[in-house]
Tab-separated table of C-alpha atoms and ligand atoms in Angstrom:
chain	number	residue	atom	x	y	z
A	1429	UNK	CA	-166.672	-56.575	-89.557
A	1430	UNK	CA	-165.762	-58.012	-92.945
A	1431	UNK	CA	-163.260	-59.962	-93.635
A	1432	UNK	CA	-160.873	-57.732	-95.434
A	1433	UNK	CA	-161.271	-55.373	-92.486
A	1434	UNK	CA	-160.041	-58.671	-90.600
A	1435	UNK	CA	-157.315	-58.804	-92.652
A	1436	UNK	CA	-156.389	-55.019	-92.862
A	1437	UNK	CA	-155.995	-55.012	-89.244
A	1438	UNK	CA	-154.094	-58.420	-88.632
A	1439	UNK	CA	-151.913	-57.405	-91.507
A	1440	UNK	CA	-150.488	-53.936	-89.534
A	1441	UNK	CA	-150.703	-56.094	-86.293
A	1442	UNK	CA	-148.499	-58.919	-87.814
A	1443	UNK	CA	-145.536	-56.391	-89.107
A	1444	UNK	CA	-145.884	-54.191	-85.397
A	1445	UNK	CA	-145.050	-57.955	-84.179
A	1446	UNK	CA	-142.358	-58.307	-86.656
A	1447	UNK	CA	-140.339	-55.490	-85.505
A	1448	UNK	CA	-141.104	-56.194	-81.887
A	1449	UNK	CA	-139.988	-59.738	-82.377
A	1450	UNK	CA	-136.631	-58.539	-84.695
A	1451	UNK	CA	-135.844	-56.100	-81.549
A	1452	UNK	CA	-136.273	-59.035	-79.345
A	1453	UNK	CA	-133.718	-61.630	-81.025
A	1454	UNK	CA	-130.977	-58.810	-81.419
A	1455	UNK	CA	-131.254	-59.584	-77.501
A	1456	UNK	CA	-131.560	-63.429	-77.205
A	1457	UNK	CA	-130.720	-65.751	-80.081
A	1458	UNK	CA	-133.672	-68.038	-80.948
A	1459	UNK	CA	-132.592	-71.451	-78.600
A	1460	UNK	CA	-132.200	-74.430	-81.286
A	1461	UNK	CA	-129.079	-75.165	-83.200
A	1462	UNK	CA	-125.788	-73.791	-82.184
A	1463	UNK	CA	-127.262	-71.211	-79.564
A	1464	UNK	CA	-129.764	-74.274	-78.086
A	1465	UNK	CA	-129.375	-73.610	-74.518
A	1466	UNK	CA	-131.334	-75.185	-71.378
A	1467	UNK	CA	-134.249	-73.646	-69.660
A	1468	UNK	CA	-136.271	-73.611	-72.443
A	1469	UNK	CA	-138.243	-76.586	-71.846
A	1470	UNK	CA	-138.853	-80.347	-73.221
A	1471	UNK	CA	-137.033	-80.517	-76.529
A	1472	UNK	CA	-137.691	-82.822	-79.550
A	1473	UNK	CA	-135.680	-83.890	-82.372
A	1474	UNK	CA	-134.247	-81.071	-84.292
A	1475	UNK	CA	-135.112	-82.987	-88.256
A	1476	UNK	CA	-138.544	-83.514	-86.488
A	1477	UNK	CA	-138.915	-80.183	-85.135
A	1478	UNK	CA	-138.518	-78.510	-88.790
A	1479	UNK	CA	-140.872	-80.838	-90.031
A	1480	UNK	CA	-144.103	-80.537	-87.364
A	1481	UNK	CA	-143.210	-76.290	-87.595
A	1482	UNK	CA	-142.499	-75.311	-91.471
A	1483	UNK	CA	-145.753	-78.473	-93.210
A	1484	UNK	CA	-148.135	-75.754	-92.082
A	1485	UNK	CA	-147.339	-73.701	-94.242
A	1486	UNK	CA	-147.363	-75.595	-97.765
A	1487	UNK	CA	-150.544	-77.277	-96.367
A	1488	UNK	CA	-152.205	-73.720	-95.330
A	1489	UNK	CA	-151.391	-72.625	-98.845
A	1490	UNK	CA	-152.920	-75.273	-101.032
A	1491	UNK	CA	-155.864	-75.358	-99.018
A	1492	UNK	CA	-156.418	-71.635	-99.251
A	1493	UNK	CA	-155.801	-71.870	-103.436
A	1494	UNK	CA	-158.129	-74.891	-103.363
A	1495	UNK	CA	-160.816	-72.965	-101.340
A	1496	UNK	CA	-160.259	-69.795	-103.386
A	1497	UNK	CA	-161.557	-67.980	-106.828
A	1498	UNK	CA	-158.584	-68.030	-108.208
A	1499	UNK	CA	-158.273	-71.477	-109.091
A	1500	UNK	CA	-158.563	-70.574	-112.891
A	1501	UNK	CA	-155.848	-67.648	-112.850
A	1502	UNK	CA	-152.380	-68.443	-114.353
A	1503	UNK	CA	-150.806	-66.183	-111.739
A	1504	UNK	CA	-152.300	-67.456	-108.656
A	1505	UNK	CA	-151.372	-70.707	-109.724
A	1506	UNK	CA	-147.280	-69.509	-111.044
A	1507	UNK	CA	-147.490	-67.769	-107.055
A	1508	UNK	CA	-148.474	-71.007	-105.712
A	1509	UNK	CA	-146.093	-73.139	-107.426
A	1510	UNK	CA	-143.351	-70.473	-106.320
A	1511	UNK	CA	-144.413	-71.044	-102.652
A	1512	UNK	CA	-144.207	-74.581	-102.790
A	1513	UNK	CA	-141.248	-75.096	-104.765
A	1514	UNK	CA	-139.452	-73.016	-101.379
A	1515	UNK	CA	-141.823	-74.923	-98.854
A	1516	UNK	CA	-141.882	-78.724	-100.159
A	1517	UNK	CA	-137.471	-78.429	-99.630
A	1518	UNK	CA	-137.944	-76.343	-96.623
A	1519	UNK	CA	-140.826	-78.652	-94.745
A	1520	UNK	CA	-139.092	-81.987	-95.767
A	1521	UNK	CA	-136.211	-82.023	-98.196
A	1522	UNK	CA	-134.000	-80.188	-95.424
A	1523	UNK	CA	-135.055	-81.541	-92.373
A	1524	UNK	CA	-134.299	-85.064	-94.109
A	1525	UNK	CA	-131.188	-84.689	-95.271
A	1526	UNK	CA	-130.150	-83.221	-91.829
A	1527	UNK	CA	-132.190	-86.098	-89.906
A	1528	UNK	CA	-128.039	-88.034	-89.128
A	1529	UNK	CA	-127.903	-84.959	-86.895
A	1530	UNK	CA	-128.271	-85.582	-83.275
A	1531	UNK	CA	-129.792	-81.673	-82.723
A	1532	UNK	CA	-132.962	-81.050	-80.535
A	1533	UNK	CA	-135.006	-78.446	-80.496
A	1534	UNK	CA	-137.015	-77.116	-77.461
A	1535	UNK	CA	-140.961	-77.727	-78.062
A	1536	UNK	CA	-141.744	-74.068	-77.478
A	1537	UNK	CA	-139.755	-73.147	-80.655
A	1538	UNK	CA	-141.766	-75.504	-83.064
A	1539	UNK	CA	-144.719	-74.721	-81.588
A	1540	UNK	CA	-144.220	-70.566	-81.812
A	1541	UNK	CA	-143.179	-71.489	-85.289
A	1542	UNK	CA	-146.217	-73.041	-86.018
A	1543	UNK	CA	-148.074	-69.463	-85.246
A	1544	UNK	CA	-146.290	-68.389	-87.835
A	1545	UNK	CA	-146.227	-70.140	-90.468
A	1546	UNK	CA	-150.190	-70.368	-89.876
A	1547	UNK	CA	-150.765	-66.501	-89.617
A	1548	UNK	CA	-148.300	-66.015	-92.483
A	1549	UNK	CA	-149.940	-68.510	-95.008
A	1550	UNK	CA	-153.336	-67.343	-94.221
A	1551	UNK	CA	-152.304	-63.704	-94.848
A	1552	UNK	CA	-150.845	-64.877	-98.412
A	1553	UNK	CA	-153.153	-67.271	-99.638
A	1554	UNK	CA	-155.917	-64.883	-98.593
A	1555	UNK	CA	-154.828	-62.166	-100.476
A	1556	UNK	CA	-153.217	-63.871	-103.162
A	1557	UNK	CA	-156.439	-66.440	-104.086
A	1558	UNK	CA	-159.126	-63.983	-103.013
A	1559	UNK	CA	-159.266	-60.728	-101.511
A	1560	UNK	CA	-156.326	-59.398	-103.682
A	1561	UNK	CA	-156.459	-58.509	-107.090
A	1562	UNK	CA	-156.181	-60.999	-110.041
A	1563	UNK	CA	-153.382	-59.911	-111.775
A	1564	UNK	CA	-154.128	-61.444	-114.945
A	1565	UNK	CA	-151.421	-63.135	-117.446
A	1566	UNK	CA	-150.702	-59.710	-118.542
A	1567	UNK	CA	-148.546	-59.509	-115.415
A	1568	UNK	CA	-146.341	-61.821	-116.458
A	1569	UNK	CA	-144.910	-59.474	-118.946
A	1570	UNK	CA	-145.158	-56.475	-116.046
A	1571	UNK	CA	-141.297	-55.791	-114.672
A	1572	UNK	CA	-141.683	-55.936	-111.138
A	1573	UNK	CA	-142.963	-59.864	-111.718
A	1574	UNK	CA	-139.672	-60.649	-113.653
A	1575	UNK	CA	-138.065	-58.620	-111.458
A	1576	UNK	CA	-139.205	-60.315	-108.187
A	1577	UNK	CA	-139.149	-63.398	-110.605
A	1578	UNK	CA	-135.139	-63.420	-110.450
A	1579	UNK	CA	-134.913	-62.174	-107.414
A	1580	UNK	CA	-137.230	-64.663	-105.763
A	1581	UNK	CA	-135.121	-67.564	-107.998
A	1582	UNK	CA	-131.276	-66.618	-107.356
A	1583	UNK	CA	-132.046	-66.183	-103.484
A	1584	UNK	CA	-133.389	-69.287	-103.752
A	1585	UNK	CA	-130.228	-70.952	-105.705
A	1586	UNK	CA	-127.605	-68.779	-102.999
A	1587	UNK	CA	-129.052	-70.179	-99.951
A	1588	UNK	CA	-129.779	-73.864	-101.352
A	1589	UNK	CA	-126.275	-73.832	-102.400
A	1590	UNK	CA	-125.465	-72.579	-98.834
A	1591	UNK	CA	-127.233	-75.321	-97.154
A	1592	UNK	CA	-125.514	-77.943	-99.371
A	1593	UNK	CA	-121.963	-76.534	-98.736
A	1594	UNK	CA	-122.586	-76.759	-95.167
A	1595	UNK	CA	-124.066	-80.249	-95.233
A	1596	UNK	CA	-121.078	-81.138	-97.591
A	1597	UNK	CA	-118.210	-79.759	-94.829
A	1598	UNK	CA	-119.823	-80.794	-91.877
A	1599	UNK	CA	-120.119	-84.531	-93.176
A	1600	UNK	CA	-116.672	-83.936	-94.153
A	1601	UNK	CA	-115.622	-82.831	-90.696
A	1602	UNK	CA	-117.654	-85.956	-89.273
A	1603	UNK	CA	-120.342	-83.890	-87.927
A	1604	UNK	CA	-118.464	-81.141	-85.835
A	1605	UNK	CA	-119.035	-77.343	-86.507
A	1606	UNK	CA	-116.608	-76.037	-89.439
A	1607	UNK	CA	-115.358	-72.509	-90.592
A	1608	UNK	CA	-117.248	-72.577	-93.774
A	1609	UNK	CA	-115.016	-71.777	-96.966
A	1610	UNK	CA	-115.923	-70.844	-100.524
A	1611	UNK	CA	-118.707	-69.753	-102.563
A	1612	UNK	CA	-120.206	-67.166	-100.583
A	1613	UNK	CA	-118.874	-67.975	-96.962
A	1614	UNK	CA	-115.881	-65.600	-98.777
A	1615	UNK	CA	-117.897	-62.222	-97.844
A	1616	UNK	CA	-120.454	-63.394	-95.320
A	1617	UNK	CA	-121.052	-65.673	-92.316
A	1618	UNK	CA	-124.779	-66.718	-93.321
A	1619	UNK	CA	-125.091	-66.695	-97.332
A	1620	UNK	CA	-128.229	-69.370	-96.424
A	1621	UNK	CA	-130.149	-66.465	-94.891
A	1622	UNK	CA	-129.113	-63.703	-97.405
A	1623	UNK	CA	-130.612	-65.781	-99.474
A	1624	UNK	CA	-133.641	-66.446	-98.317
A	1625	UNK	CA	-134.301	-62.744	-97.972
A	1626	UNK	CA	-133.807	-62.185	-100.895
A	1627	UNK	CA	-136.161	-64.781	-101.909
A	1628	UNK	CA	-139.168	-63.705	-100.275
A	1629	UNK	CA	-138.730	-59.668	-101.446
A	1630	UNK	CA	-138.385	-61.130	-104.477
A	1631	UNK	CA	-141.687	-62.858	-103.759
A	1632	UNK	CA	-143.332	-59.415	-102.768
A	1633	UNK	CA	-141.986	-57.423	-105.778
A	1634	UNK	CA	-143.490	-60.868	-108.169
A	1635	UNK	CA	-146.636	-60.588	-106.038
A	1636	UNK	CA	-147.000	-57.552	-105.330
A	1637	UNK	CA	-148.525	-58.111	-102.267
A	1638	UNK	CA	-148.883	-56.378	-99.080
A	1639	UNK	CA	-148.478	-59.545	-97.137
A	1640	UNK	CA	-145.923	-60.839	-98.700
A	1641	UNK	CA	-144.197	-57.927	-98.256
A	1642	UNK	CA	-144.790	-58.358	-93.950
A	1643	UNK	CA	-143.166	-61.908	-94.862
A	1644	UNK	CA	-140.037	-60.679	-96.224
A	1645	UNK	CA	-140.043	-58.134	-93.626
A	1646	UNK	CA	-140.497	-60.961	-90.859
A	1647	UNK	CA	-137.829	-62.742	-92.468
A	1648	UNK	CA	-135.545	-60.092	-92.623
A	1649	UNK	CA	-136.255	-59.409	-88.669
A	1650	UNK	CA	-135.637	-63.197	-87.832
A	1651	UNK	CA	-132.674	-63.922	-90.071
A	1652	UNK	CA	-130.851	-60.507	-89.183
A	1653	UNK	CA	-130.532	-60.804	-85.692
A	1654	UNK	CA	-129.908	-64.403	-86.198
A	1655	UNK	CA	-127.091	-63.780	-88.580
A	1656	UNK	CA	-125.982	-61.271	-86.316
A	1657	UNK	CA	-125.780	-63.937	-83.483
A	1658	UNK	CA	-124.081	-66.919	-85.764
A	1659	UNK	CA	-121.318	-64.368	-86.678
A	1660	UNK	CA	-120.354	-63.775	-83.168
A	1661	UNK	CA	-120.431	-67.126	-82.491
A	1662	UNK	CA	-118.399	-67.890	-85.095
A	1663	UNK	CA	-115.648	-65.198	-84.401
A	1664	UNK	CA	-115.361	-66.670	-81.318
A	1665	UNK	CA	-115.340	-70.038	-81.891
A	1666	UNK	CA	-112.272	-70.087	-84.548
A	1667	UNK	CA	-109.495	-67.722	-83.642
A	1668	UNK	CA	-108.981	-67.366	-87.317
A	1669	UNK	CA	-111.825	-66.364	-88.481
A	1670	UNK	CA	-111.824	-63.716	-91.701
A	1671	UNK	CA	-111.923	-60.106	-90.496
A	1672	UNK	CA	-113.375	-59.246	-94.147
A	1673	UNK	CA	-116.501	-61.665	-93.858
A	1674	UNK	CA	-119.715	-59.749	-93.064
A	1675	UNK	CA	-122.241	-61.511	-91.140
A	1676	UNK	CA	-125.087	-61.456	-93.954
A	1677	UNK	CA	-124.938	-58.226	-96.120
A	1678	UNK	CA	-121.610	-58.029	-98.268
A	1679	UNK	CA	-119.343	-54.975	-97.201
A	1680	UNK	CA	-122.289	-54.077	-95.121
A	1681	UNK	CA	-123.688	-55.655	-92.714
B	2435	NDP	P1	-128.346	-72.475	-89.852
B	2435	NDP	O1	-127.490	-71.939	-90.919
B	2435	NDP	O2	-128.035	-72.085	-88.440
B	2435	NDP	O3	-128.270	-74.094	-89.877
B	2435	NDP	C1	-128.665	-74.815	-91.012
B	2435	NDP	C2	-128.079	-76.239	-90.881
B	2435	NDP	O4	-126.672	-76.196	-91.146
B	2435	NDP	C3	-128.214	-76.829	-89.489
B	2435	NDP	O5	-128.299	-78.234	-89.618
B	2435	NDP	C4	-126.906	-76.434	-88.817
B	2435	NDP	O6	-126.561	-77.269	-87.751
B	2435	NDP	C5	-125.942	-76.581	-89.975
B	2435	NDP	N1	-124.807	-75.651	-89.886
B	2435	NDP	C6	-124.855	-74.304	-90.058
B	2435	NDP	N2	-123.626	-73.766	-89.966
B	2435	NDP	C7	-122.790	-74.795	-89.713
B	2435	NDP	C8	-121.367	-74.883	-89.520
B	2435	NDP	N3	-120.575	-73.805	-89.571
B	2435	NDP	N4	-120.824	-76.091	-89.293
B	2435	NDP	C9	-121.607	-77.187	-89.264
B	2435	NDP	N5	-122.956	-77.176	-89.455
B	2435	NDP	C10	-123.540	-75.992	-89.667
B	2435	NDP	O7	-129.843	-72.152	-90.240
B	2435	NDP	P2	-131.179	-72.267	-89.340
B	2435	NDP	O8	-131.189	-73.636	-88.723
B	2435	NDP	O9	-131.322	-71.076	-88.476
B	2435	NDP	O10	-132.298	-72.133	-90.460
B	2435	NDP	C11	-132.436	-73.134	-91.457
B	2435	NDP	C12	-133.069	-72.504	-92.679
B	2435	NDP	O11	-134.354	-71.983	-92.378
B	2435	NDP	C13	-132.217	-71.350	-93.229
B	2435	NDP	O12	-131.966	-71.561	-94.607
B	2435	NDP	C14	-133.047	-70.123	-92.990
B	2435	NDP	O13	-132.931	-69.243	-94.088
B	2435	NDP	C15	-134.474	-70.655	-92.828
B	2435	NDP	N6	-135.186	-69.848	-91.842
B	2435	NDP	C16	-136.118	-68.951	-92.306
B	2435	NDP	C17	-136.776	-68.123	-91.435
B	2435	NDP	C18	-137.766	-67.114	-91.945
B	2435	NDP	O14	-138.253	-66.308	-91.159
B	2435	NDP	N7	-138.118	-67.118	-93.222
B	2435	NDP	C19	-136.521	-68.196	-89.972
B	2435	NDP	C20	-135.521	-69.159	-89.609
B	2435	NDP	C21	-134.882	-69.945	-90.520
B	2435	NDP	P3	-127.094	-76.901	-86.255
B	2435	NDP	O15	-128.590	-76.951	-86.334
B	2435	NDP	O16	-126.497	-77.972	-85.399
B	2435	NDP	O17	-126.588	-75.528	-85.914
């Protein structure tokens, strides 16, 4: 079996698994954060945790760009750099600037995480520094790379800005859970996660890549659910919580 046969069929495996697993966690919330519950085994800390689960995938990345025959290509590196510039603040610039937090994580969380972010970096360096086409720098005049280009960079700019507003409160509030206000908290529970979808289709359309498109569908199917979960919580935990809020999709969703 060749390799791109491999990847064919771990590529339709991996999105199957996707909407299994987004079926699954409209069921049970994923333990670690606010909806960390026991009976899910040893737990570590939770600034650790994000650490140990999301380096893989940066790491995965470069190796797979350093191992492939792209290294020459001005796109495969401007897809690289776009992967990193999410993964270097997602794999330590976050966890670090949440490591005051007291949060745990259970073990089996990181280490499914892991799994992922392995399976998910090998499917996009793979097709992105080698079995995929090279797109050549006439693609970076094509409209679906601008396109995905601005998509992939405001997603990015909503949910950093989300983070930081709820670092900001929650300092502010001397560590306890607040009722976000502002910026996009206004129409939605989770603005972090709307914008980190829209990231990573922005990341498909700019790629056009099968794989990354199973990666913003996998992120969609995680983050949904999730938001899903977070807005429920939230509803219940302050009395006054806006009726018009959404919990990720604005007048939607
Ligand atoms: P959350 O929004 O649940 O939490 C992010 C941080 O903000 C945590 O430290 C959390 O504390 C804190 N926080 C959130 N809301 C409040 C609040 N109202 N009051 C006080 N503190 C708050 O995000 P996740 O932890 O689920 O995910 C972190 C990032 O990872 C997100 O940006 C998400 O987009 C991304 N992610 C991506 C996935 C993908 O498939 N691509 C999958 C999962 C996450 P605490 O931990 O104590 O709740």
């Amino acid at each position: 079996m060749t390799e791109r046969a491999v990847f064919s069929a771990v590529l339709w495996a991996w999105m199957a698994v996707a909407a299994v697993t987004g079926a699954l966690l409209l069921r049970v919330s994923a333990p670690y954060g606010r909806h960390l519950r026991s009976g899910w085994g040893p737990t570590l800390p939770a600034w650790l945790g994000w650490i140990v689960m999301e380096s893989p995938s940066p790491i995965v990345m470069a190796i797979l760009f350093a191992l492939g025959n792209r290294r020459a290509s001005p796109t495969a590196a401007a897809f690289l750099i776009l992967w990193e510039s999410h993964y270097v603040y997602r794999a330590f610039v976050f966890p670090l600037w949440m490591r005051s937090g007291a949060g745990r994580m259970p073990v089996v969380v990181a280490v499914s995480a892991i799994v992922f972010n392995v399976v998910n970096a090998w499917l996009n360096g793979r097709w992105l520094f080698d079995l995929g086409p090279d797109l050549g720098a006439t693609w970076f005049a094509d409209a679906r790379f601008l396109a995905g280009l601005v998509l992939f960079a405001g997603g990015y700019a909503v949910h950093f800005l989300a983070d930081r507003a709820i670092r900001t409160l929650r300092q502010a509030a001397g560590g306890a859970y607040v009722l976000p206000r502002g910026f996009l908290f206004e129409r939605v529970s989770c603005p972090n996660y709307l914008g980190e979808m829209i990231e990573w289709f922005g990341f498909a359309l700019a790629t056009w890549s099968p794989a990354a498109l199973a990666f913003a569908l996998w992120t969609a199917a995680n983050l949904v659910p999730r938001a899903l979960s977070h807005h429920r919580w939230y509803k219940k935990q302050f009395p006054d919580y806006p009726d018009s809020r959404r919990a990720v999709l604005p007048f939607v969703l």
